[in-house]
GROMACS .gro file of C-alpha atoms in nm:
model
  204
    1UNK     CA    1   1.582   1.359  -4.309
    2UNK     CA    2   1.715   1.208  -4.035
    3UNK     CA    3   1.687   1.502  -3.770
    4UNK     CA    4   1.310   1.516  -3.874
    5UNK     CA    5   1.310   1.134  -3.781
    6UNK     CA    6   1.467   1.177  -3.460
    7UNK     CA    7   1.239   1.445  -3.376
    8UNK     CA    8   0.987   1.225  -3.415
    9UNK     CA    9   1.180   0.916  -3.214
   10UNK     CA   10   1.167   1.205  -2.944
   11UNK     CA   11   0.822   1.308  -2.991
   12UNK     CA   12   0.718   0.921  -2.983
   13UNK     CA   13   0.948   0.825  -2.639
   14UNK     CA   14   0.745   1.159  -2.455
   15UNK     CA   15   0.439   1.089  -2.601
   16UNK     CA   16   0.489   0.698  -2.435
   17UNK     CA   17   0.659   0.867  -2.113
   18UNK     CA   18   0.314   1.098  -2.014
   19UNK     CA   19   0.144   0.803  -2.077
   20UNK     CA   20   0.327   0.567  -1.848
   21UNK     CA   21   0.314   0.763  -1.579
   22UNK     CA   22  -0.095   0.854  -1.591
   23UNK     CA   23  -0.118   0.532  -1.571
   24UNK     CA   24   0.098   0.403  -1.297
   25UNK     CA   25  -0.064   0.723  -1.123
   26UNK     CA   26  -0.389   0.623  -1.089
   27UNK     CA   27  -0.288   0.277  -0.883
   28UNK     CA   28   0.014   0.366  -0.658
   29UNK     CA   29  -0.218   0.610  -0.428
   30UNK     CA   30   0.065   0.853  -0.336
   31UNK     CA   31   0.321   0.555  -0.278
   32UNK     CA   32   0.637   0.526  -0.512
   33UNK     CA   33   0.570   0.187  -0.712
   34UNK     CA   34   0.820  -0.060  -0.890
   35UNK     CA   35   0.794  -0.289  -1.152
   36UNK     CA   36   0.927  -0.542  -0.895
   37UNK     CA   37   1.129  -0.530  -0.553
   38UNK     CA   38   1.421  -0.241  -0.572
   39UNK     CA   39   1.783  -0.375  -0.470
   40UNK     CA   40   1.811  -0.111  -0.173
   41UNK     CA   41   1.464  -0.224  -0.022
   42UNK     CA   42   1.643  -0.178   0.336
   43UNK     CA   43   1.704   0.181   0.261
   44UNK     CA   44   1.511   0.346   0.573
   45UNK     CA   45   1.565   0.696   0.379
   46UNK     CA   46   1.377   0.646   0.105
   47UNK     CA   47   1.031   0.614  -0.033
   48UNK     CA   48   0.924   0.751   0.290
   49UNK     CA   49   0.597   0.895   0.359
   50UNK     CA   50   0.509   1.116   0.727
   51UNK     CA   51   0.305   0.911   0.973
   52UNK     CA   52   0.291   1.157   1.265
   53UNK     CA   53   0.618   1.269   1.340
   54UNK     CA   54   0.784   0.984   1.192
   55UNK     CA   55   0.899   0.890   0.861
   56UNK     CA   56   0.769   0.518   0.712
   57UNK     CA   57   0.901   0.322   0.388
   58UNK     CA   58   0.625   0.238   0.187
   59UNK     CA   59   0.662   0.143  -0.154
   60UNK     CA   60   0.437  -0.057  -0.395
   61UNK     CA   61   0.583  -0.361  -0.640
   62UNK     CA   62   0.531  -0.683  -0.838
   63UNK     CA   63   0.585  -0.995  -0.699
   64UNK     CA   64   0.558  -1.311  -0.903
   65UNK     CA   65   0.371  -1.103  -1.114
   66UNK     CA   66   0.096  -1.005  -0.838
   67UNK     CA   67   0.087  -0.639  -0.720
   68UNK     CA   68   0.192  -0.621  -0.337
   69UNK     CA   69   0.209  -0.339  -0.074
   70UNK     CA   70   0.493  -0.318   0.129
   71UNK     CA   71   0.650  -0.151   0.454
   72UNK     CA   72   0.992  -0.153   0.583
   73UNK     CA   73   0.954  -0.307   0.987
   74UNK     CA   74   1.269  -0.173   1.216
   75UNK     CA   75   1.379  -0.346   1.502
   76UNK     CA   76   1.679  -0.322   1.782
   77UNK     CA   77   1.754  -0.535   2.089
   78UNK     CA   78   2.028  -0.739   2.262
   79UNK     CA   79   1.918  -1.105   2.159
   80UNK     CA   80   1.826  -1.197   1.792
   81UNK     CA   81   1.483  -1.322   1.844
   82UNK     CA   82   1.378  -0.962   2.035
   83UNK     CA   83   1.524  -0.804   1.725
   84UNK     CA   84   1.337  -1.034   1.525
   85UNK     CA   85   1.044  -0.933   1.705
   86UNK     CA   86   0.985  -0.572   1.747
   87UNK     CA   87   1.087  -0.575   1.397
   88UNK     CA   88   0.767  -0.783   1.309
   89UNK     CA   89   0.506  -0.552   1.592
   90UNK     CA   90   0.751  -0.227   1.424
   91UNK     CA   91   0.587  -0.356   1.043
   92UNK     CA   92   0.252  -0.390   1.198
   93UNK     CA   93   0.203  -0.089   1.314
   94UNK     CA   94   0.320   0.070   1.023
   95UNK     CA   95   0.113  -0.132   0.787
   96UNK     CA   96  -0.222  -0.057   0.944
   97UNK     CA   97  -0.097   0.330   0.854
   98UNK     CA   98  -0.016   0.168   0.508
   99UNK     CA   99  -0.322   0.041   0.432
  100UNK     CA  100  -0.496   0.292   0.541
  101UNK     CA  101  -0.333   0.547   0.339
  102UNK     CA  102  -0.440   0.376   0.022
  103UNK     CA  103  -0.761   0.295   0.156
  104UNK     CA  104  -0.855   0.683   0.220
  105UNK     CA  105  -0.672   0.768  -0.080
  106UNK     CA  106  -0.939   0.503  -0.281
  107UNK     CA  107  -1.251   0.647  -0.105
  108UNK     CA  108  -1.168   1.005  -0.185
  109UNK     CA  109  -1.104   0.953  -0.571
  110UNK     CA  110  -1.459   0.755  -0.525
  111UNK     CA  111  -1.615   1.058  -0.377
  112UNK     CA  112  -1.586   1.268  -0.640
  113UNK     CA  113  -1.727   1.017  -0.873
  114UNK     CA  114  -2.071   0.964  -0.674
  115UNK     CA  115  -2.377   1.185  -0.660
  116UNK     CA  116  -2.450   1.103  -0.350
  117UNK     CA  117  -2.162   1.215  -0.131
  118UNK     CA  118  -2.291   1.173   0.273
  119UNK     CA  119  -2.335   0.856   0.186
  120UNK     CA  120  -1.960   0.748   0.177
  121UNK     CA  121  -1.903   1.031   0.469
  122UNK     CA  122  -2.111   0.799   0.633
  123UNK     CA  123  -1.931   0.479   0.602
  124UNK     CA  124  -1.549   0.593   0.540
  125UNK     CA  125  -1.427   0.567   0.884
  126UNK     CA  126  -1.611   0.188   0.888
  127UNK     CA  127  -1.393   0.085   0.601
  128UNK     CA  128  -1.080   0.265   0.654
  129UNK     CA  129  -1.062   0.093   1.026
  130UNK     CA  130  -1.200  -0.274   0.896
  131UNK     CA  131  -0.899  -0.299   0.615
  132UNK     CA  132  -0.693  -0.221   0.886
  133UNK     CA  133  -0.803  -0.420   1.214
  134UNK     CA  134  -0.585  -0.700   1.265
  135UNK     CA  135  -0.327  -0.648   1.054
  136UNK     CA  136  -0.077  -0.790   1.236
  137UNK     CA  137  -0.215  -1.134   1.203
  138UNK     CA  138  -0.403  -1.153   0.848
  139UNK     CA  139  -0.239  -1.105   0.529
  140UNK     CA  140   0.060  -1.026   0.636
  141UNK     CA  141   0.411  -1.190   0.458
  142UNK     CA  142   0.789  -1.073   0.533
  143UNK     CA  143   0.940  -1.120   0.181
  144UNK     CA  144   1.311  -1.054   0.272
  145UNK     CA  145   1.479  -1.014   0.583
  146UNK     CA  146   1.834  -0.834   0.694
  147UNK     CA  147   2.016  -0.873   1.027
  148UNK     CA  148   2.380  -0.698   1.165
  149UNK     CA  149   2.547  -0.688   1.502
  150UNK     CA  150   2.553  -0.337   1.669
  151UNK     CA  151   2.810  -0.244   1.942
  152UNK     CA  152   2.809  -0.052   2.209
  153UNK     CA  153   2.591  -0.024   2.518
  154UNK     CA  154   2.613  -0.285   2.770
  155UNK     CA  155   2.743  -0.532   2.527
  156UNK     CA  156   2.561  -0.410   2.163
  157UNK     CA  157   2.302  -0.647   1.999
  158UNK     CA  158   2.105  -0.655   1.692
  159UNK     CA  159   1.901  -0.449   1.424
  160UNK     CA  160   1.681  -0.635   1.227
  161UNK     CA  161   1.542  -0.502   0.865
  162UNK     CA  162   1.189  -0.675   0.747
  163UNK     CA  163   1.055  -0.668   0.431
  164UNK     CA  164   0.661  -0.705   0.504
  165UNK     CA  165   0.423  -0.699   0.219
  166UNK     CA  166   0.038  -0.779   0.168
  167UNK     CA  167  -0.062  -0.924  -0.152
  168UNK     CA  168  -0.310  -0.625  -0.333
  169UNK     CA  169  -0.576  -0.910  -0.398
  170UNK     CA  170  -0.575  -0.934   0.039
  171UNK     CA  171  -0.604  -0.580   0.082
  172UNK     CA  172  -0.924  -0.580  -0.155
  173UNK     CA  173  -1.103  -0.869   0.008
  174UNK     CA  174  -1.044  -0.687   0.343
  175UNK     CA  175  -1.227  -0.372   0.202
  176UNK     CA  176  -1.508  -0.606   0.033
  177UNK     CA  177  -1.604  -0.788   0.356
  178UNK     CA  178  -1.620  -0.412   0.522
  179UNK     CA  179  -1.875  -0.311   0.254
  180UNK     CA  180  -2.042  -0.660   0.355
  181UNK     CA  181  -2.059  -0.563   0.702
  182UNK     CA  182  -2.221  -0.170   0.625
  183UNK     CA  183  -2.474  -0.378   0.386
  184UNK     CA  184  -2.573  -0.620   0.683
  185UNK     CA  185  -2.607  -0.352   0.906
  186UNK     CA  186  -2.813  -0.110   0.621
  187UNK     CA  187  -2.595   0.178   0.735
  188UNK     CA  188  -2.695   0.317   0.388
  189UNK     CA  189  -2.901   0.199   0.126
  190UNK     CA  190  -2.809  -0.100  -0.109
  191UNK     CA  191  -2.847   0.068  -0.427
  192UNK     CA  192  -2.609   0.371  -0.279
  193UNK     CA  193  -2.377   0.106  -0.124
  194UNK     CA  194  -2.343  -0.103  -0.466
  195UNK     CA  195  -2.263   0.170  -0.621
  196UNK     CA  196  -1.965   0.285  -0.438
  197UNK     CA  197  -1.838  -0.028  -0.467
  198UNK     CA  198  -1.812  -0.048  -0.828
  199UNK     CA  199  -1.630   0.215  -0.838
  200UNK     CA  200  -1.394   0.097  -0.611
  201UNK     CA  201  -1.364  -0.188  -0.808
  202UNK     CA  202  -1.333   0.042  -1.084
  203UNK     CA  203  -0.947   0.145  -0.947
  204UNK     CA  204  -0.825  -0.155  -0.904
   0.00000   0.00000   0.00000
């Protein structure tokens, strides 16, 4: 009697398991997610993704219970501030790739939903560059920062660790005012338009 219930406790806990992850699947977009910000955020090793040559942390987690995106900025100089600095221009950089990544990821899944698929051929490289265009000055938030003296080298200085996130909610009214911008140009037809966004809508 009891095996045959703990068969079932195990059946139950993989049943709830496949489950879990389906659904966290559909809404991290290829990025590890967390049910809020992991202890070793400053860990440049992992939850890294290939941007070019170079390996970024991007991760996505829960902050006072809102879903944020966030990217690990790097920076190294002799004064603080400098540090402080390329750190911040470092996150930018890497958050345009960011949000970019989730916004292609987004448009693909939508593609194979719609009939009509020259239609978002049409318009993804519109979006994809609107949700990332000045990144470095909208929407942007460092969430926790890290700092250590380095030695060596004409004296040593400092490396700087930044914890940059955009709210979710930001990242969607960026990609709402580019479908705003296609409609007011009529790049493609309203109906076609309206109905690519609701499926965008649809994943978040």
């Amino acid at each position: 009697m009891s095996l045959s219930r703990s068969k079932c406790l195990i059946l139950f806990f993989a049943i709830f398991s496949l489950f879990s992850c389906s659904s966290k699947s559909t809404k991290n977009y290829g990025f590890k997610t967390y049910g809020e910000i992991p202890a070793d955020w400053d860990n440049e090793n992992k939850d890294t993704v290939k941007q070019g040559g170079e390996l970024v942390k991007v991760f996505i987690a829960n902050y006072d219970e809102k879903r944020v995106i966030f990217i690990l900025g790097l920076g190294k100089a002799k004064f603080l501030n400098m540090a402080k600095t390329k750190a911040r221009v470092n996150g930018a950089a890497k958050f345009a790739f960011a949000i970019k990544g989730v916004t292609k990821r987004q448009l693909e899944i939508v593609e194979k939903k719609i009939d009509d698929k020259s239609s978002i051929q049409k318009i993804k490289k519109m979006i994809i560059t609107h949700v990332a265009k000045d990144v470095n000055v909208s929407g942007m938030l460092t969430y926790k920062s890290k700092q250590k003296r380095v030695y060596g080298g004409l004296g040593g200085g400092f490396k700087v660790k930044l914890l940059i996130g955009m709210e979710y909610e930001t990242f969607v009214k960026r990609r709402n005012q580019a479908l705003d911008e296609i409609n007011k140009k009529k790049i493609i037809q309203e109906n076609k338009l309206k109905q690519i966004r609701i499926a965008l809508n649809e994943l978040d």
